[in-house]
PDB file of C-alpha atoms in Angstrom:
ATOM      1  CA  PHE A1044      17.262 -48.383 134.465  1.00 55.00           C
ATOM      2  CA  PRO A1045      15.393 -45.955 132.202  1.00 57.00           C
ATOM      3  CA  THR A1046      17.138 -44.960 128.992  1.00 63.00           C
ATOM      4  CA  THR A1047      17.165 -41.586 127.352  1.00 63.00           C
ATOM      5  CA  PRO A1048      15.606 -41.649 123.943  1.00 61.00           C
ATOM      6  CA  ALA A1049      17.999 -40.873 121.037  1.00 63.00           C
ATOM      7  CA  PRO A1050      17.746 -37.431 119.467  1.00 59.00           C
ATOM      8  CA  SER A1051      15.420 -37.222 116.480  1.00 58.00           C
ATOM      9  CA  PRO A1052      17.093 -36.583 113.134  1.00 59.00           C
ATOM     10  CA  PHE A1053      14.098 -34.320 112.226  1.00 58.00           C
ATOM     11  CA  PRO A1054      14.115 -30.853 113.681  1.00 56.00           C
ATOM     12  CA  THR A1055      11.096 -29.900 115.761  1.00 58.00           C
ATOM     13  CA  THR A1056       9.363 -26.600 115.161  1.00 57.00           C
ATOM     14  CA  PRO A1057       6.636 -25.149 117.292  1.00 56.00           C
ATOM     15  CA  ALA A1058       3.158 -25.051 115.791  1.00 55.00           C
ATOM     16  CA  PRO A1059       2.334 -21.787 114.255  1.00 55.00           C
ATOM     17  CA  SER A1060       0.240 -19.477 116.488  1.00 56.00           C
ATOM     18  CA  MET A1061      -2.953 -17.971 115.163  1.00 58.00           C
ATOM     19  CA  ALA A1062      -2.859 -14.198 115.320  1.00 56.00           C
ATOM     20  CA  PRO A1063      -6.031 -12.594 116.592  1.00 59.00           C
ATOM     21  CA  VAL A1064      -8.377 -11.453 113.967  1.00 53.00           C
ATOM     22  CA  PRO A1065      -9.044  -7.690 114.254  1.00 53.00           C
ATOM     23  CA  THR A1066     -12.623  -6.779 114.854  1.00 53.00           C
ATOM     24  CA  ALA A1067     -14.576  -3.515 114.158  1.00 51.00           C
ATOM     25  CA  PRO A1068     -14.677  -1.215 117.142  1.00 55.00           C
ATOM     26  CA  VAL A1069     -17.779  -1.605 119.236  1.00 57.00           C
ATOM     27  CA  LEU A1070     -19.500   1.576 120.148  1.00 57.00           C
ATOM     28  CA  PRO A1071     -20.370   1.832 123.831  1.00 59.00           C
ATOM     29  CA  PRO A1072     -24.050   1.652 124.760  1.00 59.00           C
ATOM     30  CA  ILE A1073     -25.836   4.989 124.972  1.00 56.00           C
ATOM     31  CA  PRO A1074     -28.332   5.568 127.710  1.00 60.00           C
ATOM     32  CA  PRO A1075     -31.999   6.272 126.800  1.00 60.00           C
ATOM     33  CA  SER A1076     -32.384   9.384 124.634  1.00 66.00           C
ATOM     34  CA  PRO A1077     -33.286  12.606 126.372  1.00 72.00           C
ATOM     35  CA  GLY A1078     -35.711  13.181 123.514  1.00 81.00           C
ATOM     36  CA  PHE A1079     -34.165  15.865 121.446  1.00 90.00           C
ATOM     37  CA  PRO A1080     -34.964  15.734 117.699  1.00 91.00           C
ATOM     38  CA  PRO A1081     -32.352  14.006 115.530  1.00 91.00           C
ATOM     39  CA  CYS A1082     -29.380  16.210 114.656  1.00 93.00           C
ATOM     40  CA  ASN A1083     -27.122  15.462 111.677  1.00 95.00           C
ATOM     41  CA  ILE A1084     -23.690  16.635 112.884  1.00 94.00           C
ATOM     42  CA  CYS A1085     -22.454  17.067 109.293  1.00 95.00           C
ATOM     43  CA  ASP A1086     -25.250  19.292 108.050  1.00 94.00           C
ATOM     44  CA  PRO A1087     -28.361  19.943 110.091  1.00 91.00           C
ATOM     45  CA  ASN A1088     -30.215  20.791 106.898  1.00 91.00           C
ATOM     46  CA  ASP A1089     -29.261  17.787 104.852  1.00 92.00           C
ATOM     47  CA  VAL A1090     -29.619  14.298 106.316  1.00 91.00           C
ATOM     48  CA  THR A1091     -27.797  12.727 103.320  1.00 94.00           C
ATOM     49  CA  VAL A1092     -24.455  14.278 104.346  1.00 95.00           C
ATOM     50  CA  ARG A1093     -22.797  11.764 106.672  1.00 95.00           C
ATOM     51  CA  VAL A1094     -19.451  11.063 108.473  1.00 95.00           C
ATOM     52  CA  THR A1095     -16.927   9.238 106.317  1.00 95.00           C
ATOM     53  CA  ASN A1096     -14.130   9.330 108.948  1.00 95.00           C
ATOM     54  CA  PRO A1097     -15.654   7.495 111.914  1.00 95.00           C
ATOM     55  CA  THR A1098     -12.367   7.424 113.862  1.00 94.00           C
ATOM     56  CA  GLY A1099     -11.884  11.231 113.693  1.00 94.00           C
ATOM     57  CA  VAL A1100     -12.061  13.098 116.986  1.00 94.00           C
ATOM     58  CA  VAL A1101     -14.466  15.878 117.934  1.00 92.00           C
ATOM     59  CA  THR A1102     -14.248  17.891 121.102  1.00 90.00           C
ATOM     60  CA  PRO A1103     -17.616  19.521 121.852  1.00 85.00           C
ATOM     61  CA  PRO A1104     -17.436  22.588 124.214  1.00 84.00           C
ATOM     62  CA  ASN A1105     -17.231  21.491 127.873  1.00 87.00           C
ATOM     63  CA  GLU A1106     -17.205  17.770 126.818  1.00 86.00           C
ATOM     64  CA  ASP A1107     -14.641  15.048 126.577  1.00 90.00           C
ATOM     65  CA  PRO A1108     -13.279  14.200 123.036  1.00 92.00           C
ATOM     66  CA  VAL A1109     -15.449  11.722 121.206  1.00 93.00           C
ATOM     67  CA  SER A1110     -15.136   9.828 117.967  1.00 94.00           C
ATOM     68  CA  CYS A1111     -16.928  11.082 114.948  1.00 94.00           C
ATOM     69  CA  ALA A1112     -18.946   7.838 114.785  1.00 95.00           C
ATOM     70  CA  SER A1113     -20.103   8.279 118.388  1.00 93.00           C
ATOM     71  CA  PHE A1114     -20.865  11.992 117.814  1.00 94.00           C
ATOM     72  CA  GLN A1115     -23.005  11.133 114.769  1.00 94.00           C
ATOM     73  CA  ARG A1116     -24.825   8.404 116.706  1.00 92.00           C
ATOM     74  CA  ALA A1117     -25.498  10.836 119.540  1.00 91.00           C
ATOM     75  CA  GLY A1118     -26.970  13.279 117.050  1.00 93.00           C
ATOM     76  CA  ASP A1119     -29.033  10.648 115.352  1.00 92.00           C
ATOM     77  CA  GLU A1120     -30.467   9.306 118.611  1.00 89.00           C
ATOM     78  CA  GLY A1121     -31.408  12.713 120.062  1.00 90.00           C
ATOM     79  CA  PHE A1122     -28.534  13.467 122.478  1.00 89.00           C
ATOM     80  CA  ILE A1123     -27.636  16.861 121.006  1.00 90.00           C
ATOM     81  CA  GLU A1124     -29.784  19.730 122.201  1.00 90.00           C
ATOM     82  CA  GLU A1125     -31.880  21.223 119.449  1.00 90.00           C
ATOM     83  CA  ALA A1126     -30.508  24.786 120.084  1.00 91.00           C
ATOM     84  CA  PHE A1127     -26.886  23.433 119.713  1.00 90.00           C
ATOM     85  CA  CYS A1128     -27.600  21.410 116.578  1.00 91.00           C
ATOM     86  CA  PRO A1129     -27.051  24.241 114.027  1.00 90.00           C
ATOM     87  CA  THR A1130     -23.493  24.846 115.333  1.00 89.00           C
ATOM     88  CA  VAL A1131     -22.227  21.223 115.508  1.00 89.00           C
ATOM     89  CA  SER A1132     -21.238  20.990 111.851  1.00 89.00           C
ATOM     90  CA  ALA A1133     -18.396  23.467 112.542  1.00 91.00           C
ATOM     91  CA  LEU A1134     -17.048  20.924 115.056  1.00 90.00           C
ATOM     92  CA  ALA A1135     -17.262  18.030 112.658  1.00 91.00           C
ATOM     93  CA  THR A1136     -14.439  19.090 110.274  1.00 91.00           C
ATOM     94  CA  MET A1137     -12.311  16.074 111.291  1.00 92.00           C
ATOM     95  CA  CYS A1138     -15.192  13.784 110.449  1.00 95.00           C
ATOM     96  CA  ALA A1139     -14.788  14.229 106.597  1.00 95.00           C
ATOM     97  CA  CYS A1140     -18.506  14.685 106.060  1.00 95.00           C
ATOM     98  CA  GLN A1141     -19.739  13.912 102.531  1.00 95.00           C
ATOM     99  CA  GLY A1142     -23.020  13.578 100.718  1.00 92.00           C
ATOM    100  CA  PRO A1143     -23.972  10.675  98.494  1.00 88.00           C
ATOM    101  CA  PRO A1144     -22.118  10.472  95.127  1.00 82.00           C
ATOM    102  CA  THR A1145     -23.835  12.423  92.349  1.00 79.00           C
ATOM    103  CA  PRO A1146     -24.907  10.272  89.365  1.00 74.00           C
TER     104      PRO A1146
END
């Protein structure tokens, strides 16, 4: 007859599980540009002023909310109409736009 093994004097513990490593958010692909000139959402007159809060949310008129990073990318890649560009900086307040540090 088979015998049952004696209990071990050493406690058994499960192996530690590896927690998933967080990764940076991946921006969704953008379709081909409609060909508008680049538009800096932070300051249409100064390309050095950029988004510093990429996870902030912007809600353009008649559009769904979008992250500041995606909105900046859309402007950089020509997805914001040229006539609308001068007004977008007013929408980007949640994006914490800043220029480069002064020396």
